[in-house]
Amino acid sequence: MLFDPYRRKINYLRISVTDRCNLRCRYCMPEQGLPLTPHEEVLTYEEILRIVRVFTKEGISKIRLTGGEPLVRKGIVDFLSRLSEIEEIRDLSLTTNGLLLKDYAVDLKRAGLKRINISLDTLNREKFSMITRRNGYENVWQGIEEAMKVSLSPIKINMVAIKGFNDDEIESFALLTLHHPLIVRYIEYMPSGEEWKEGNIVTIPEIKSRLEEMGKLTAIPSDEWDGPARRFRFEGAIGEIGLIGPVSDHFCEACNRLRLTPDGKIRTCLFSDDEIDVKGFLRNGGSDEDLRKQLLVALNTKPERHHINTHQFKKCQRNMSAIGG
Ligand code: SAM
Ligand code: SF4
């Protein structure tokens, strides 16, 4: 098992397989995109597999693929099926914007994916185009339907709540949980991207009190794999509500994660720009023991907490799309 200096058990690695994306969500990327990591600097699937094999021997047991948009990277299904053969991985998941999901859901399921997170910030077609600067609302819905059809489960819908953008849809998203087997998760708007303003955050306490006006919300105990989400259910609902408050709800003491960037750096906290290189070791003949040592360096330098909400806070240098959210 892996523990950091604050006695937190670290068992979760989020892998950003690409910084490329087929959407341009206003809160994440500028219209023109961002300077991309050159292809030769992006970790190959072989390299990622090697890192994962070493890290899972040490105690990482939960893996999430993210991006950028993971489904735009060629060969992702085959990569996933190779990951799913690593027996130490007890939980393998993927976060996607859903645009290509309709065509991928069956293959992802066959490749060994059990569950999936889909980001969707509005239930209105025009607003979708405004927020993401691309069309495709129907495609995302078809993707969600296909994911239900092939029994990827649970399906979590991530909604970043932003004032004046989609905060009028908080209740409509909650209604989805009544009749669909979906977990709707509200996420606070985090300080990243060009357009972020503190005044645009809709806090989790605000969201929760609006939901409570709709009906009785019962808390559901979290399990080992829930991460920072607090879980609730409306009476009689098939689905669930999840509340994730990185800004208002200081959950760092329960943080169990590390992140791997497309260019082979470990990030120990979403909001810390300290990065530990692993690619250099991979490409210069480093041994598995060297990789293991880099993992331990990462563990030992993991900060106790982020500093959003304090005067020490500064926005991170890397964009969310290159870290994986
Ligand atoms: N492209 C995939 C997607 O959108 O699901 C995966 C990568 S995306 C960076 C991962 C998650 O980060 C998404 O759920 C997205 O909504 C979230 N995200 C991006 N920027 C954010 C921000 N400023 N605040 C909160 N969440 C953000
Ligand atoms: Fe792309 Fe996801 Fe960022 Fe939207 S949130 S621009 S889909 S990486």
Coordinates of C-alpha atoms and ligand atoms in Angstrom, one line a residue:
M1 CA 0.0 0.0 0.0
L2 CA 1.1 3.6 -0.7
F3 CA 0.8 6.3 1.9
D4 CA 1.8 9.9 1.6
P5 CA 3.4 11.9 4.5
Y6 CA -0.1 12.9 5.7
R7 CA -1.1 9.2 6.1
R8 CA -3.4 9.4 3.1
K9 CA -3.7 6.1 1.2
I10 CA -2.9 6.7 -2.4
N11 CA -4.5 4.2 -4.7
Y12 CA -5.8 6.2 -7.7
L13 CA -4.1 7.3 -10.9
R14 CA -5.8 9.5 -13.4
I15 CA -4.2 9.2 -16.8
S16 CA -4.7 12.0 -19.3
V17 CA -4.0 10.1 -22.6
T18 CA -4.2 13.2 -24.8
D19 CA -4.5 17.0 -24.6
R20 CA -6.4 17.1 -27.8
C21 CA -10.1 17.6 -27.8
N22 CA -13.1 17.8 -30.2
L23 CA -14.9 20.4 -28.1
R24 CA -13.9 23.9 -26.8
C25 CA -15.8 24.2 -23.6
R26 CA -15.6 27.9 -22.6
Y27 CA -14.6 27.1 -19.0
C28 CA -11.8 24.8 -20.2
M29 CA -10.2 25.8 -23.6
P30 CA -10.1 28.9 -25.7
E31 CA -11.7 28.8 -29.2
Q32 CA -8.4 28.5 -31.0
G33 CA -7.4 25.5 -28.7
L34 CA -4.1 25.5 -26.8
P35 CA -0.6 24.7 -27.9
L36 CA -0.6 20.9 -28.1
T37 CA 2.1 18.5 -26.9
P38 CA 4.0 17.4 -30.1
H39 CA 3.2 13.8 -30.9
E40 CA 6.7 12.5 -30.2
E41 CA 6.4 14.0 -26.7
V42 CA 3.2 12.2 -25.9
L43 CA 3.6 8.9 -24.0
T44 CA 3.0 5.9 -26.2
Y45 CA 0.5 3.3 -24.9
E46 CA 3.4 1.0 -24.3
E47 CA 5.0 3.5 -22.1
I48 CA 1.8 4.2 -20.2
L49 CA 1.3 0.4 -19.7
R50 CA 4.8 0.1 -18.3
I51 CA 4.2 2.9 -15.8
V52 CA 0.9 1.4 -14.8
R53 CA 2.4 -2.1 -14.3
V54 CA 5.0 -0.7 -12.0
F55 CA 2.6 1.5 -10.1
T56 CA 0.0 -1.1 -9.6
K57 CA 2.6 -3.5 -8.1
E58 CA 3.1 -0.8 -5.5
G59 CA -0.6 -0.2 -4.6
I60 CA -2.4 1.8 -7.3
S61 CA -5.6 -0.1 -7.9
K62 CA -7.9 2.5 -9.5
I63 CA -7.3 3.9 -12.9
R64 CA -9.2 6.5 -14.9
L65 CA -8.6 7.5 -18.5
T66 CA -9.2 11.1 -19.3
G67 CA -7.9 13.9 -21.5
G68 CA -8.4 16.2 -23.4
E69 CA -10.9 13.9 -25.0
P70 CA -9.7 10.3 -24.5
L71 CA -11.9 8.9 -27.4
V72 CA -10.1 11.0 -30.0
R73 CA -6.9 9.2 -29.4
K74 CA -6.4 6.4 -31.9
G75 CA -6.2 2.9 -30.5
I76 CA -7.9 3.8 -27.2
V77 CA -10.1 0.7 -27.2
D78 CA -7.2 -1.7 -27.6
F79 CA -5.2 0.2 -25.0
L80 CA -8.1 -0.1 -22.6
S81 CA -8.4 -3.9 -23.2
R82 CA -4.7 -4.3 -22.4
L83 CA -5.1 -2.2 -19.2
S84 CA -8.1 -4.4 -18.2
E85 CA -5.8 -7.4 -18.2
I86 CA -3.7 -6.0 -15.4
E87 CA -5.0 -7.9 -12.5
E88 CA -4.1 -5.4 -9.8
I89 CA -6.5 -2.9 -11.3
R90 CA -9.7 -3.2 -9.4
D91 CA -11.5 -0.2 -10.9
L92 CA -11.0 1.0 -14.5
S93 CA -13.0 4.0 -15.7
L94 CA -13.1 6.7 -18.3
T95 CA -14.2 10.3 -18.5
T96 CA -15.5 11.5 -21.8
N97 CA -17.4 14.4 -23.3
G98 CA -19.7 11.8 -24.9
L99 CA -19.5 13.2 -28.5
L100 CA -18.1 9.9 -29.9
L101 CA -19.6 7.6 -27.3
K102 CA -22.4 6.2 -29.4
D103 CA -19.9 4.5 -31.7
Y104 CA -17.6 3.4 -29.0
A105 CA -19.8 2.2 -26.1
V106 CA -20.0 -1.5 -27.2
D107 CA -16.3 -1.7 -27.9
L108 CA -15.4 0.0 -24.6
K109 CA -17.6 -2.5 -22.8
R110 CA -16.1 -5.4 -24.6
A111 CA -12.6 -4.1 -23.9
G112 CA -13.3 -4.3 -20.1
L113 CA -14.7 -0.9 -19.2
K114 CA -17.2 -1.2 -16.4
R115 CA -18.3 2.3 -15.8
I116 CA -18.1 5.7 -17.3
N117 CA -18.3 9.4 -16.5
I118 CA -19.8 11.7 -19.1
S119 CA -19.5 15.5 -19.0
L120 CA -22.7 17.4 -19.9
D121 CA -23.4 20.9 -18.7
T122 CA -26.8 21.6 -20.3
L123 CA -29.9 19.8 -21.5
N124 CA -30.5 22.4 -24.1
R125 CA -29.2 22.0 -27.7
E126 CA -28.5 25.7 -28.4
K127 CA -26.8 26.2 -25.0
F128 CA -24.7 23.1 -25.6
S129 CA -23.4 24.7 -28.8
M130 CA -22.8 28.0 -26.9
I131 CA -20.9 26.4 -24.0
T132 CA -18.8 23.9 -26.0
R133 CA -18.5 26.1 -29.1
R134 CA -19.4 23.0 -31.2
N135 CA -22.6 21.2 -32.1
G136 CA -23.3 17.8 -30.9
Y137 CA -25.9 17.8 -28.1
E138 CA -27.8 14.9 -29.8
N139 CA -24.7 12.9 -30.2
V140 CA -23.9 13.1 -26.5
W141 CA -27.4 12.0 -25.6
Q142 CA -27.2 9.1 -28.0
G143 CA -23.9 8.3 -26.4
I144 CA -25.6 8.2 -22.9
E145 CA -28.4 6.1 -24.2
E146 CA -26.0 3.7 -25.8
A147 CA -23.9 3.5 -22.6
M148 CA -27.1 2.5 -20.7
K149 CA -28.0 0.0 -23.4
V150 CA -24.7 -1.8 -23.1
S151 CA -24.9 -1.7 -19.3
L152 CA -21.9 0.5 -18.6
S153 CA -22.7 1.0 -14.9
P154 CA -22.8 3.3 -13.1
I155 CA -23.1 6.1 -15.6
K156 CA -22.1 9.4 -14.0
I157 CA -23.1 12.7 -15.6
N158 CA -20.8 15.5 -14.6
M159 CA -22.2 19.0 -14.7
V160 CA -20.0 22.0 -13.9
A161 CA -22.4 24.6 -12.5
I162 CA -21.6 28.1 -13.6
K163 CA -23.6 31.3 -12.8
G164 CA -25.4 32.8 -15.7
F165 CA -24.4 29.8 -17.9
N166 CA -26.3 26.8 -16.7
D167 CA -27.3 27.4 -13.1
D168 CA -30.9 27.6 -14.3
E169 CA -30.7 23.9 -15.1
I170 CA -29.8 22.5 -11.7
E171 CA -33.3 21.2 -11.1
S172 CA -33.7 19.8 -14.6
F173 CA -30.6 17.7 -14.2
A174 CA -31.8 16.5 -10.8
L175 CA -35.1 15.3 -12.4
L176 CA -33.1 13.0 -14.7
T177 CA -32.3 10.9 -11.7
L178 CA -35.9 10.1 -11.0
H179 CA -36.4 7.9 -14.0
H180 CA -33.0 7.1 -15.4
P181 CA -30.2 5.0 -13.8
L182 CA -27.9 8.0 -13.9
I183 CA -25.8 9.6 -11.2
V184 CA -25.9 13.3 -11.8
R185 CA -22.9 15.0 -10.2
Y186 CA -22.7 18.8 -9.7
I187 CA -19.1 20.1 -9.7
E188 CA -18.0 23.5 -8.5
Y189 CA -16.4 25.7 -11.1
M190 CA -12.7 25.5 -10.4
P191 CA -10.1 28.3 -11.1
S192 CA -8.8 27.3 -14.5
G193 CA -9.2 28.5 -18.0
E194 CA -9.3 32.1 -19.3
E195 CA -12.9 32.9 -18.3
W196 CA -12.9 31.8 -14.7
K197 CA -14.3 34.4 -12.2
E198 CA -14.9 33.7 -8.6
G199 CA -18.3 35.3 -8.8
N200 CA -19.4 32.6 -11.3
I201 CA -19.0 29.7 -8.9
V202 CA -22.3 28.2 -7.8
T203 CA -21.3 26.6 -4.5
I204 CA -22.4 23.1 -3.4
P205 CA -24.3 24.5 -0.4
E206 CA -26.3 26.7 -2.8
I207 CA -27.0 23.7 -5.1
K208 CA -27.9 21.4 -2.2
S209 CA -30.4 23.9 -0.8
R210 CA -32.0 24.2 -4.2
L211 CA -32.3 20.5 -4.6
E212 CA -33.8 20.2 -1.1
E213 CA -36.6 22.5 -2.2
M214 CA -37.5 19.9 -4.8
G215 CA -38.0 17.0 -2.3
K216 CA -36.5 14.9 0.4
L217 CA -32.8 14.2 -0.3
T218 CA -31.5 11.2 1.6
A219 CA -27.7 10.8 2.1
I220 CA -26.2 7.5 0.8
P221 CA -23.1 6.2 2.5
S222 CA -20.0 6.4 0.3
D223 CA -17.9 3.5 -0.6
E224 CA -14.2 3.1 -1.2
W225 CA -14.5 4.1 -4.8
D226 CA -16.6 7.3 -4.5
G227 CA -13.8 9.8 -4.1
P228 CA -14.8 13.3 -3.1
A229 CA -18.5 13.1 -4.1
R230 CA -21.1 13.2 -1.4
R231 CA -24.0 11.0 -2.5
F232 CA -27.8 11.5 -2.2
R233 CA -31.0 10.2 -3.6
F234 CA -34.5 11.6 -4.0
E235 CA -37.2 9.3 -2.6
G236 CA -38.2 6.7 -5.2
A237 CA -35.5 7.8 -7.7
I238 CA -33.7 5.2 -9.8
G239 CA -30.6 7.4 -10.0
E240 CA -28.5 9.4 -7.6
I241 CA -27.2 12.9 -7.0
G242 CA -23.5 13.5 -6.3
L243 CA -22.1 16.8 -4.9
I244 CA -18.5 17.7 -5.5
G245 CA -17.2 20.9 -4.0
P246 CA -13.5 21.3 -4.6
V247 CA -13.7 25.0 -3.8
S248 CA -16.2 25.2 -0.8
D249 CA -15.8 21.7 0.6
H250 CA -12.2 21.3 1.6
F251 CA -11.8 17.6 0.9
C252 CA -8.0 17.3 0.5
E253 CA -7.7 15.2 3.6
A254 CA -9.4 12.4 1.8
C255 CA -7.5 12.8 -1.5
N256 CA -6.2 9.5 -2.8
R257 CA -5.0 10.5 -6.3
L258 CA -2.1 11.2 -8.5
R259 CA -2.3 12.3 -12.1
L260 CA -0.2 11.4 -15.2
T261 CA 0.0 14.0 -17.9
P262 CA 0.1 13.2 -21.7
D263 CA 3.8 14.2 -21.7
G264 CA 4.7 11.9 -18.9
K265 CA 4.8 13.9 -15.7
I266 CA 3.1 13.0 -12.4
R267 CA 1.1 15.7 -10.9
T268 CA 0.5 15.3 -7.2
C269 CA -2.4 17.8 -7.0
L270 CA -4.7 19.4 -9.5
F271 CA -3.7 22.8 -8.3
S272 CA 0.0 22.4 -7.8
D273 CA 2.4 22.9 -10.7
D274 CA 5.1 20.7 -9.2
E275 CA 5.6 17.8 -11.6
I276 CA 7.7 14.7 -11.4
D277 CA 9.1 13.5 -14.6
V278 CA 8.7 9.8 -15.6
K279 CA 9.1 10.0 -19.3
G280 CA 12.8 11.0 -19.1
F281 CA 13.5 7.7 -17.3
L282 CA 11.4 5.7 -19.7
R283 CA 13.2 7.1 -22.7
N284 CA 16.7 7.0 -21.3
G285 CA 16.9 3.3 -20.4
G286 CA 15.5 3.7 -16.9
S287 CA 14.6 0.6 -15.0
D288 CA 11.3 -0.3 -13.3
E289 CA 13.1 0.5 -10.0
D290 CA 13.7 4.1 -11.4
L291 CA 10.0 4.4 -12.1
R292 CA 9.2 3.1 -8.7
K293 CA 11.5 5.7 -7.1
Q294 CA 9.8 8.5 -9.1
L295 CA 6.4 7.3 -7.8
L296 CA 7.8 7.6 -4.2
V297 CA 9.1 11.1 -4.9
A298 CA 5.6 12.0 -6.1
L299 CA 4.1 10.5 -3.0
N300 CA 6.5 12.3 -0.7
T301 CA 5.9 15.7 -2.3
K302 CA 2.1 15.5 -2.5
P303 CA 0.9 18.7 -0.8
E304 CA -1.3 18.5 2.2
R305 CA -4.0 20.7 0.6
H306 CA -4.7 23.0 -2.3
H307 CA -4.9 26.8 -1.6
I308 CA -8.1 27.8 -3.5
N309 CA -9.9 30.2 -1.2
T310 CA -6.7 31.5 0.4
H311 CA -4.4 34.4 -0.5
Q312 CA -1.7 31.8 -1.4
F313 CA -3.7 30.5 -4.4
K314 CA -2.5 31.0 -8.0
K315 CA -4.1 29.5 -11.0
C316 CA -2.2 26.5 -12.3
Q317 CA 0.1 26.8 -15.4
R318 CA -1.3 23.8 -17.2
N319 CA -4.8 23.9 -18.5
M320 CA -7.4 21.4 -17.2
S321 CA -7.4 19.7 -20.6
A322 CA -3.8 18.7 -20.2
I323 CA -4.2 17.5 -16.6
G324 CA -7.5 15.6 -17.1
G325 CA -9.7 17.4 -14.6
Ligands
SAM1 N1 -12.9 15.7 -22.3 C1 -13.4 14.9 -21.2 C2 -14.6 15.5 -20.6 O1 -14.9 16.7 -20.8 O2 -15.2 14.7 -19.8 C3 -12.3 14.6 -20.2 C4 -11.4 15.8 -19.8 S1 -12.2 17.1 -18.9 C5 -10.8 18.2 -18.6 C6 -12.5 16.4 -17.4 C7 -13.5 17.1 -16.5 O3 -13.0 18.3 -16.1 C8 -14.8 17.4 -17.2 O4 -15.9 16.8 -16.4 C9 -14.9 18.9 -17.2 O5 -16.2 19.4 -17.1 C10 -14.0 19.2 -16.0 N2 -13.5 20.6 -16.0 C11 -12.8 21.2 -16.9 N3 -12.6 22.5 -16.6 C12 -13.2 22.7 -15.4 C13 -13.3 23.8 -14.4 N4 -12.7 25.0 -14.7 N5 -14.0 23.6 -13.3 C14 -14.5 22.4 -13.0 N6 -14.4 21.3 -13.8 C15 -13.8 21.5 -15.0
SF4_2 FE1 -12.6 19.2 -24.0 FE2 -13.4 18.1 -21.7 FE3 -12.1 20.5 -21.8 FE4 -14.6 20.3 -22.7 S1 -13.9 19.9 -20.6 S2 -12.9 21.3 -23.8 S3 -14.6 18.3 -23.6 S4 -11.3 18.5 -22.4

